Coordinates of N, CA and C in Angstrom, one line a residue:
X104 N 164.6 121.5 69.0 CA 164.6 121.9 70.4 C 163.6 121.0 71.1
X105 N 164.0 120.5 72.3 CA 163.1 119.6 73.0 C 162.0 120.3 73.7
X106 N 160.9 119.6 73.9 CA 159.7 120.2 74.6 C 159.2 119.3 75.7
X107 N 159.0 119.9 76.9 CA 158.5 119.2 78.0 C 157.0 119.4 78.1
X108 N 156.2 118.4 77.8 CA 154.8 118.6 77.8 C 154.2 118.9 79.1
X109 N 154.6 118.3 80.1 CA 154.0 118.5 81.4 C 155.0 118.2 82.5
X110 N 155.1 119.1 83.5 CA 156.0 118.9 84.6 C 155.3 119.2 85.9
X111 N 155.4 118.2 86.8 CA 154.8 118.3 88.1 C 155.8 118.0 89.1
X112 N 156.0 119.0 90.0 CA 157.0 118.8 91.0 C 156.4 118.8 92.4
X113 N 156.7 117.8 93.2 CA 156.2 117.7 94.5 C 157.3 117.9 95.5
X114 N 157.2 118.8 96.4 CA 158.2 119.0 97.5 C 157.5 118.5 98.8
X115 N 158.1 117.5 99.4 CA 157.6 116.9 100.6 C 158.5 117.1 101.8
X116 N 157.9 117.1 102.9 CA 158.7 117.2 104.1 C 158.4 116.0 104.9
X117 N 159.5 115.3 105.4 CA 159.4 114.1 106.2 C 160.0 114.3 107.5
X118 N 159.3 114.0 108.6 CA 159.8 114.2 109.9 C 160.1 112.8 110.5
X119 N 161.2 112.7 111.1 CA 161.6 111.4 111.8 C 161.7 111.7 113.3
X120 N 161.1 110.9 114.0 CA 161.1 111.2 115.5 C 161.7 110.0 116.2
X121 N 162.3 110.3 117.3 CA 162.8 109.2 118.1 C 162.3 109.4 119.5
X122 N 161.8 108.4 120.1 CA 161.3 108.5 121.5 C 162.1 107.6 122.4
X123 N 162.4 108.2 123.5 CA 163.1 107.4 124.5 C 162.1 106.7 125.4
X124 N 162.6 105.6 126.0 CA 161.7 104.9 126.9 C 162.5 104.4 128.1
X125 N 161.9 104.3 129.2 CA 162.6 103.9 130.4 C 162.0 102.6 130.9
X126 N 162.8 101.7 131.3 CA 162.4 100.4 131.8 C 162.3 100.5 133.3
X127 N 161.9 99.3 133.9 CA 161.8 99.3 135.4 C 163.2 99.4 136.0
X128 N 163.3 99.7 137.2 CA 164.6 99.8 137.9 C 165.2 98.5 138.0
X129 N 166.5 98.5 137.8 CA 167.3 97.2 137.8 C 167.2 96.6 139.2
X130 N 166.9 95.3 139.2 CA 166.9 94.6 140.5 C 168.2 93.9 140.7
X131 N 168.3 93.2 141.8 CA 169.6 92.5 142.1 C 169.9 91.4 141.0
X132 N 171.2 91.3 140.7 CA 171.6 90.3 139.7 C 171.5 88.9 140.3
X133 N 171.1 88.0 139.5 CA 170.9 86.6 139.9 C 172.0 85.8 139.3
X134 N 172.5 84.8 140.0 CA 173.6 84.0 139.5 C 173.1 83.1 138.3
X135 N 174.0 82.8 137.4 CA 173.6 82.0 136.3 C 173.7 80.5 136.7
X136 N 172.6 79.8 136.5 CA 172.6 78.4 136.9 C 173.8 77.6 136.2
X137 N 174.3 76.6 136.9 CA 175.4 75.8 136.4 C 175.0 75.2 135.1
X138 N 176.0 75.2 134.1 CA 175.7 74.6 132.8 C 175.1 75.6 131.8
X139 N 174.7 76.8 132.2 CA 174.0 77.7 131.3 C 174.9 78.9 131.1
X140 N 174.8 79.5 129.9 CA 175.6 80.7 129.6 C 174.7 81.9 129.5
X141 N 175.1 83.0 130.2 CA 174.3 84.2 130.2 C 174.3 84.8 128.8
X142 N 173.2 85.3 128.3 CA 173.1 85.9 127.0 C 173.0 87.4 127.2
X143 N 173.9 88.2 126.6 CA 173.9 89.6 126.8 C 172.7 90.3 126.1
X144 N 172.3 89.8 124.9 CA 171.3 90.5 124.2 C 171.0 89.7 122.9
X145 N 169.9 90.0 122.3 CA 169.6 89.3 121.0 C 170.4 89.8 119.9
X146 N 170.8 89.0 119.0 CA 171.6 89.4 117.8 C 170.7 90.0 116.8
X147 N 171.0 91.2 116.3 CA 170.2 91.9 115.3 C 170.2 91.1 113.9
X148 N 169.1 91.0 113.3 CA 169.0 90.4 112.0 C 168.9 91.4 110.9
X149 N 168.9 92.7 111.2 CA 168.9 93.7 110.2 C 170.2 93.8 109.5
X150 N 170.2 93.7 108.2 CA 171.5 93.7 107.4 C 172.1 95.2 107.5
X151 N 173.4 95.3 107.6 CA 174.0 96.6 107.6 C 173.8 97.4 106.3
X152 N 173.9 98.7 106.4 CA 173.7 99.6 105.3 C 174.9 100.4 105.1
X153 N 176.0 99.9 104.6 CA 177.2 100.6 104.4 C 177.1 101.8 103.4
X154 N 176.1 101.7 102.5 CA 176.0 102.7 101.4 C 174.8 103.5 101.6
X155 N 174.3 103.6 102.8 CA 173.2 104.5 103.1 C 173.6 105.9 102.9
X156 N 174.7 106.3 103.4 CA 175.2 107.7 103.4 C 176.5 107.9 102.6
X157 N 177.0 106.8 102.0 CA 178.2 107.0 101.2 C 178.1 106.2 99.9
X158 N 178.7 106.7 98.9 CA 178.6 106.0 97.6 C 179.9 105.2 97.3
X159 N 179.7 103.9 97.0 CA 180.9 103.1 96.8 C 181.5 103.3 95.4
X160 N 182.7 102.9 95.2 CA 183.3 102.9 93.8 C 182.8 101.7 93.1
X161 N 182.3 101.9 91.9 CA 181.8 100.8 91.1 C 182.8 100.5 90.0
X162 N 183.2 99.3 89.8 CA 184.2 98.9 88.9 C 183.6 98.1 87.7
X163 N 184.2 98.4 86.5 CA 183.9 97.6 85.4 C 184.8 96.3 85.4
X164 N 184.3 95.2 84.8 CA 185.1 94.0 84.8 C 184.7 93.3 83.5
X165 N 185.2 92.0 83.4 CA 185.0 91.3 82.1 C 183.6 90.8 82.0
X166 N 182.7 91.0 83.0 CA 181.3 90.6 82.9 C 180.4 91.8 82.6
X167 N 180.9 93.0 82.7 CA 180.1 94.2 82.5 C 180.2 94.7 81.1
X168 N 179.1 95.4 80.7 CA 179.1 96.0 79.4 C 180.0 97.2 79.2
X169 N 180.8 97.2 78.1 CA 181.8 98.3 78.0 C 181.2 99.6 77.7
X170 N 181.8 100.7 78.2 CA 181.3 102.0 77.9 C 181.3 102.3 76.4
X171 N 180.2 103.0 76.0 CA 180.1 103.3 74.5 C 179.4 102.2 73.8
X172 N 179.0 101.1 74.5 CA 178.3 100.0 73.8 C 176.9 100.5 73.3
X173 N 176.5 100.0 72.1 CA 175.2 100.3 71.6 C 174.5 99.0 71.3
X174 N 173.4 98.7 71.9 CA 172.7 97.5 71.7 C 171.2 97.8 71.3
X175 N 170.5 96.7 70.8 CA 169.2 96.9 70.4 C 168.2 96.8 71.6
X176 N 167.0 97.5 71.4 CA 166.0 97.3 72.4 C 165.7 95.8 72.6
X177 N 165.5 95.4 73.8 CA 165.3 93.9 74.1 C 166.5 93.2 74.4
X178 N 167.7 93.8 74.2 CA 169.0 93.1 74.6 C 169.4 93.6 76.0
X179 N 170.2 92.7 76.6 CA 170.6 93.0 78.0 C 172.0 93.6 78.1
X180 N 172.1 94.7 78.9 CA 173.4 95.2 79.3 C 173.6 94.8 80.8
X181 N 174.9 94.6 81.2 CA 175.2 94.3 82.6 C 176.1 95.4 83.1
X182 N 175.6 96.0 84.2 CA 176.3 97.2 84.8 C 176.6 97.0 86.3
X183 N 177.7 97.6 86.8 CA 177.9 97.6 88.2 C 176.8 98.5 88.9
X184 N 176.3 98.1 90.0 CA 175.2 98.8 90.7 C 175.3 98.6 92.2
X185 N 174.7 99.5 92.9 CA 174.7 99.3 94.4 C 173.3 99.7 95.0
X186 N 173.1 99.0 96.1 CA 171.9 99.4 96.9 C 172.5 100.0 98.2
X187 N 171.7 100.2 99.2 CA 172.2 100.6 100.5 C 173.0 99.5 101.2
X188 N 172.8 98.3 100.7 CA 173.3 97.2 101.4 C 174.6 96.6 100.8
X189 N 174.6 96.5 99.5 CA 175.7 95.8 98.8 C 175.9 96.4 97.4
X190 N 177.0 96.1 96.7 CA 177.2 96.4 95.3 C 177.3 95.1 94.6
X191 N 177.0 95.1 93.3 CA 177.0 93.8 92.5 C 176.7 94.2 91.1
X192 N 176.3 93.2 90.3 CA 176.0 93.4 88.9 C 174.5 93.3 88.6
X193 N 174.0 94.3 87.9 CA 172.6 94.4 87.5 C 172.4 94.2 86.0
X194 N 171.6 93.3 85.6 CA 171.3 93.2 84.2 C 170.1 94.1 83.8
X195 N 170.2 94.9 82.8 CA 169.2 95.8 82.4 C 168.8 95.6 80.9
X196 N 167.5 95.4 80.7 CA 166.9 95.2 79.4 C 165.9 96.3 79.2
X197 N 166.0 97.0 78.1 CA 165.0 98.1 77.8 C 164.2 97.8 76.5
X198 N 162.9 98.1 76.7 CA 162.0 98.0 75.5 C 161.1 99.3 75.5
X199 N 160.7 99.7 74.4 CA 159.8 100.9 74.3 C 158.6 100.6 73.4
X200 N 157.4 101.0 73.9 CA 156.2 100.9 73.1 C 155.4 102.2 73.4
X201 N 154.4 102.3 72.6 CA 153.6 103.6 72.7 C 152.1 103.3 72.4
X202 N 151.3 104.3 72.8 CA 149.9 104.2 72.6 C 149.3 105.6 72.6
X203 N 148.2 105.9 71.9 CA 147.6 107.2 72.0 C 147.2 107.5 73.5
X204 N 147.4 108.7 73.9 CA 147.1 109.1 75.3 C 145.6 109.2 75.5
X205 N 145.0 108.3 76.2 CA 143.5 108.3 76.5 C 143.1 109.5 77.3
X206 N 142.0 110.2 77.0 CA 141.6 111.3 77.8 C 141.4 110.9 79.3
X207 N 140.9 109.7 79.5 CA 140.6 109.3 80.9 C 141.9 109.2 81.7
X208 N 143.0 108.7 81.1 CA 144.2 108.7 81.8 C 144.8 110.0 82.0
X209 N 144.7 110.9 81.0 CA 145.2 112.3 81.1 C 144.4 113.0 82.3
X210 N 143.1 112.8 82.4 CA 142.4 113.4 83.4 C 142.8 113.0 84.8
X211 N 143.4 111.8 85.0 CA 143.8 111.3 86.3 C 145.2 111.6 86.6
X212 N 145.9 112.3 85.7 CA 147.3 112.6 86.0 C 147.3 113.9 86.9
X213 N 148.3 114.0 87.8 CA 148.4 115.1 88.7 C 148.9 116.4 88.0
X214 N 148.1 116.9 87.1 CA 148.5 118.1 86.4 C 147.4 119.2 86.4
X215 N 147.8 120.4 86.2 CA 146.8 121.5 86.0 C 146.0 121.3 84.7
X216 N 144.8 121.9 84.7 CA 144.0 121.7 83.5 C 144.7 122.2 82.2
X217 N 145.4 123.3 82.3 CA 146.1 123.8 81.1 C 147.2 122.8 80.6
X218 N 147.8 122.1 81.6 CA 148.8 121.1 81.2 C 148.2 119.9 80.6
X219 N 147.1 119.5 81.2 CA 146.3 118.3 80.6 C 145.9 118.6 79.2
X220 N 145.5 119.9 78.9 CA 145.1 120.2 77.5 C 146.2 120.0 76.5
X221 N 147.5 120.3 77.0 CA 148.6 120.1 76.1 C 148.8 118.6 75.7
X222 N 148.3 117.7 76.5 CA 148.5 116.3 76.3 C 147.5 115.7 75.4
X223 N 146.4 116.4 75.2 CA 145.3 115.8 74.3 C 145.8 115.6 72.9
X224 N 145.6 114.4 72.4 CA 146.0 114.1 71.1 C 147.5 113.6 71.0
X225 N 148.2 113.6 72.1 CA 149.6 113.2 72.1 C 149.7 111.7 72.3
X226 N 151.0 111.2 72.3 CA 151.2 109.8 72.5 C 151.8 109.6 73.9
X227 N 151.5 108.4 74.5 CA 152.2 107.9 75.7 C 153.3 107.0 75.2
X228 N 154.5 107.2 75.7 CA 155.6 106.3 75.4 C 156.0 105.6 76.7
X229 N 156.0 104.3 76.6 CA 156.3 103.4 77.8 C 157.7 102.9 77.7
X230 N 158.6 103.3 78.5 CA 159.9 102.8 78.6 C 159.9 101.7 79.6
X231 N 160.0 100.4 79.2 CA 159.9 99.3 80.1 C 161.4 98.8 80.5
X232 N 161.6 98.7 81.7 CA 162.9 98.3 82.2 C 162.9 97.0 83.0
X233 N 163.6 96.0 82.5 CA 163.6 94.7 83.2 C 165.0 94.7 83.9
X234 N 165.1 94.5 85.2 CA 166.3 94.4 85.9 C 166.5 93.0 86.5
X235 N 167.7 92.5 86.4 CA 167.9 91.1 86.9 C 169.1 91.2 87.8
X236 N 169.0 90.6 89.0 CA 170.1 90.5 90.0 C 171.0 89.4 89.5
X237 N 172.2 89.8 89.0 CA 173.0 88.8 88.3 C 173.7 87.9 89.2
X238 N 174.1 88.3 90.4 CA 174.9 87.5 91.2 C 174.4 87.4 92.7
X239 N 173.2 87.8 92.9 CA 172.6 87.7 94.3 C 173.0 88.7 95.3
X240 N 173.4 89.9 94.8 CA 173.7 91.0 95.7 C 172.3 91.5 96.3
X241 N 172.4 92.0 97.5 CA 171.2 92.5 98.2 C 170.8 93.8 97.6
X242 N 169.9 93.8 96.5 CA 169.5 94.9 95.8 C 168.1 95.4 96.2
X243 N 167.6 94.9 97.4 CA 166.2 95.3 97.8 C 166.2 96.8 98.0
X244 N 165.1 97.4 97.7 CA 164.8 98.8 97.9 C 165.6 99.7 97.0
X245 N 166.2 99.2 95.9 CA 166.9 100.1 95.0 C 165.8 100.9 94.2
X246 N 166.1 102.1 93.8 CA 165.3 102.8 92.8 C 165.7 102.4 91.4
X247 N 164.8 102.4 90.5 CA 165.2 102.1 89.1 C 166.3 103.0 88.6
X248 N 167.2 102.5 87.7 CA 168.3 103.4 87.2 C 167.8 104.6 86.5
X249 N 168.5 105.7 86.5 CA 168.2 106.9 85.7 C 168.5 106.6 84.3
X250 N 167.5 106.9 83.4 CA 167.7 106.7 82.0 C 167.4 107.9 81.2
X251 N 168.0 108.1 80.0 CA 167.8 109.2 79.2 C 167.3 108.9 77.8
X252 N 166.0 108.9 77.7 CA 165.4 108.6 76.3 C 165.6 109.8 75.4
X253 N 165.8 109.4 74.1 CA 165.9 110.4 73.1 C 165.0 110.1 71.9
X254 N 164.5 111.2 71.3 CA 163.5 111.0 70.2 C 164.3 111.1 68.9
X255 N 163.5 110.8 67.8 CA 164.1 110.8 66.5 C 164.7 112.1 66.1
X256 N 164.2 113.2 66.6 CA 164.7 114.5 66.3 C 166.0 114.8 67.0
X257 N 166.3 114.0 68.0 CA 167.5 114.3 68.8 C 167.1 115.0 70.1
X258 N 165.9 115.2 70.4 CA 165.4 115.9 71.6 C 165.0 114.9 72.7
X259 N 164.3 115.4 73.7 CA 163.8 114.5 74.8 C 162.3 114.6 74.8
X260 N 161.7 113.4 75.2 CA 160.2 113.4 75.3 C 159.8 114.1 76.6
X261 N 158.6 114.4 76.7 CA 158.0 115.0 78.0 C 158.0 114.0 79.1
X262 N 158.0 114.4 80.3 CA 158.0 113.5 81.5 C 157.4 114.3 82.7
X263 N 156.7 113.5 83.5 CA 156.3 114.1 84.8 C 157.3 113.8 85.9
X264 N 157.6 114.7 86.7 CA 158.6 114.5 87.8 C 157.9 114.9 89.1
X265 N 158.2 114.2 90.1 CA 157.6 114.5 91.4 C 157.3 113.2 92.1
X266 N 156.6 113.3 93.2 CA 156.3 112.2 94.0 C 154.9 111.6 93.8
X267 N 154.1 112.2 92.9 CA 152.7 111.7 92.8 C 152.7 110.5 91.8
X268 N 151.6 109.7 91.8 CA 151.5 108.6 91.0 C 151.3 109.0 89.5
X269 N 152.0 108.3 88.6 CA 151.8 108.5 87.2 C 151.3 107.3 86.5
X270 N 150.6 106.4 87.2 CA 150.1 105.2 86.6 C 149.1 105.5 85.5
X271 N 149.2 104.9 84.4 CA 148.2 105.0 83.3 C 148.0 103.6 82.8
X272 N 147.0 103.4 81.9 CA 146.7 102.1 81.3 C 147.9 101.6 80.6
X273 N 148.3 100.4 81.0 CA 149.4 99.7 80.4 C 150.8 100.1 80.9
X274 N 150.8 101.0 81.9 CA 152.1 101.4 82.5 C 152.0 101.7 83.9
X275 N 152.2 100.8 84.8 CA 152.1 101.0 86.3 C 153.5 101.0 86.8
X276 N 153.9 102.0 87.5 CA 155.3 102.1 88.0 C 155.4 101.6 89.4
X277 N 156.6 101.1 89.7 CA 157.0 100.7 91.0 C 158.1 101.6 91.5
X278 N 158.0 102.2 92.7 CA 159.0 103.1 93.1 C 160.3 102.5 93.5
X279 N 160.3 101.3 94.1 CA 161.6 100.7 94.5 C 161.4 99.2 94.4
X280 N 162.6 98.5 94.4 CA 162.6 97.1 94.3 C 162.0 96.4 95.5
X281 N 161.4 95.2 95.4 CA 160.8 94.5 96.5 C 161.9 93.9 97.4
X282 N 161.5 93.5 98.6 CA 162.5 92.9 99.6 C 163.1 91.6 99.1
X283 N 162.5 90.9 98.1 CA 163.1 89.7 97.7 C 164.0 89.9 96.5
X284 N 164.4 91.1 96.1 CA 165.3 91.4 95.0 C 166.7 91.2 95.5
X285 N 167.1 90.0 95.9 CA 168.3 89.8 96.6 C 168.9 88.4 96.3
X286 N 168.4 87.7 95.3 CA 168.8 86.4 95.0 C 169.2 86.3 93.5
X287 N 170.2 85.4 93.2 CA 170.6 85.3 91.8 C 169.4 85.1 90.8
X288 N 169.3 85.9 89.8 CA 168.2 85.7 88.9 C 166.9 86.4 89.2
X289 N 166.8 87.0 90.4 CA 165.6 87.8 90.8 C 165.4 88.9 89.8
X290 N 164.1 89.2 89.5 CA 163.7 90.1 88.5 C 162.9 91.3 89.1
X291 N 163.2 92.5 88.7 CA 162.4 93.7 89.1 C 162.1 94.4 87.8
X292 N 160.8 94.7 87.5 CA 160.4 95.3 86.3 C 159.7 96.7 86.6
X293 N 160.0 97.6 85.8 CA 159.5 99.0 85.9 C 159.0 99.5 84.6
X294 N 158.0 100.4 84.6 CA 157.6 101.1 83.4 C 157.6 102.6 83.7
X295 N 158.3 103.3 82.9 CA 158.4 104.8 83.0 C 157.6 105.5 81.9
X296 N 156.8 106.5 82.3 CA 155.9 107.1 81.3 C 156.5 108.4 80.8
X297 N 156.4 108.5 79.4 CA 156.9 109.7 78.7 C 155.8 110.2 77.7
X298 N 155.9 111.4 77.2 CA 154.9 112.0 76.3 C 155.6 112.5 75.0
X299 N 154.8 112.5 74.0 CA 155.4 113.1 72.7 C 154.4 112.9 71.6
X300 N 154.9 112.9 70.4 CA 154.1 112.8 69.2 C 154.5 111.6 68.4
X301 N 153.6 111.1 67.6 CA 153.9 109.9 66.8 C 154.9 110.2 65.8
X302 N 155.1 111.4 65.4 CA 156.1 111.8 64.3 C 157.5 111.9 64.9
X303 N 157.6 111.9 66.3 CA 158.9 112.1 66.9 C 159.0 111.1 68.1
X304 N 159.0 109.8 67.8 CA 159.0 108.8 68.9 C 160.4 108.6 69.5
X305 N 160.4 107.9 70.6 CA 161.6 107.6 71.3 C 162.4 106.5 70.5
X306 N 163.6 106.7 70.1 CA 164.3 105.8 69.3 C 165.6 105.3 70.0
X307 N 165.9 105.9 71.1 CA 167.1 105.5 71.9 C 166.9 105.8 73.4
X308 N 167.6 105.0 74.2 CA 167.6 105.2 75.6 C 169.0 104.9 76.1
X309 N 169.5 105.9 76.9 CA 170.9 105.8 77.3 C 171.0 105.6 78.8
X310 N 172.0 104.9 79.3 CA 172.3 104.7 80.7 C 173.7 105.3 80.9
X311 N 173.8 106.3 81.8 CA 175.1 107.0 82.0 C 175.5 107.1 83.5
X312 N 175.0 106.3 84.4 CA 175.4 106.4 85.8 C 176.8 105.8 85.9
X313 N 177.5 106.3 86.9 CA 178.9 105.9 87.1 C 179.0 104.4 87.3
X314 N 180.0 103.8 86.7 CA 181.3 104.4 86.1 C 181.1 104.8 84.6
X315 N 179.9 104.7 84.1 CA 179.7 105.3 82.8 C 179.5 106.8 82.8
X316 N 179.4 107.4 81.7 CA 179.3 108.9 81.6 C 178.4 109.3 80.6
X317 N 177.9 110.6 80.7 CA 176.9 111.1 79.8 C 177.6 111.6 78.5
X318 N 178.3 110.8 77.8 CA 178.8 111.1 76.5 C 178.6 109.8 75.6
X319 N 178.6 110.0 74.3 CA 178.3 108.9 73.4 C 179.4 107.8 73.5
X320 N 180.6 108.2 73.9 CA 181.7 107.2 74.0 C 181.8 106.5 75.3
X321 N 180.9 107.0 76.3 CA 181.0 106.4 77.6 C 179.7 105.9 78.2
X322 N 178.6 106.1 77.5 CA 177.3 105.6 77.9 C 176.9 104.3 77.3
X323 N 175.9 103.6 77.8 CA 175.4 102.4 77.2 C 174.1 102.9 76.6
X324 N 173.8 102.5 75.3 CA 172.7 103.0 74.6 C 171.9 101.8 74.0
X325 N 170.6 101.8 74.2 CA 169.7 100.9 73.5 C 169.1 101.7 72.4
X326 N 168.9 101.0 71.2 CA 168.4 101.7 70.0 C 167.4 100.7 69.3
X327 N 166.6 101.3 68.4 CA 165.7 100.5 67.6 C 166.6 99.7 66.6

């Protein structure tokens, strides 16, 4: 049976405001001098966000990793992915390492004292995700893909969820891709923190976002 060592949930409220502004009263129109063209307004340089509120259909092709594929840690899978701006191909490489959980790092985690006590003597597991923009799609501001790590016993490691920082020694997380993650070969790296014991380490990590599925025959899995 899986055990979640610590759970921290943050509920935040965000308010967006829009303020109207009024300009000076319109004056009389002036004729455009001969040889000049009137400009109606500046052209916006902000790229459109067609997938801000809608989810596109992502297709598999001859460049993408087939559903059900099992590869080793350190090898790359290529999956269809999308940002708010575009869809394209994302290369994903997973590696996992671990270290004893230092008391100083535990003390800095956003947990209650009783939850921190449960982590004493446990292991930190670092799931490192390297993402590569395979074809230059505008992937800026994407969140890292959702991954499902599994331990040797077949369960799941502990994890913190919420909006607070979970940076610890050797594993600093980035919430979203930088603005330059939009050119062929651009790299975005992320570290995700999990908890457990040395006798039940993470031995597999699965990716099951659409068009893949959360079944062994339809997910992509990295293994030792």
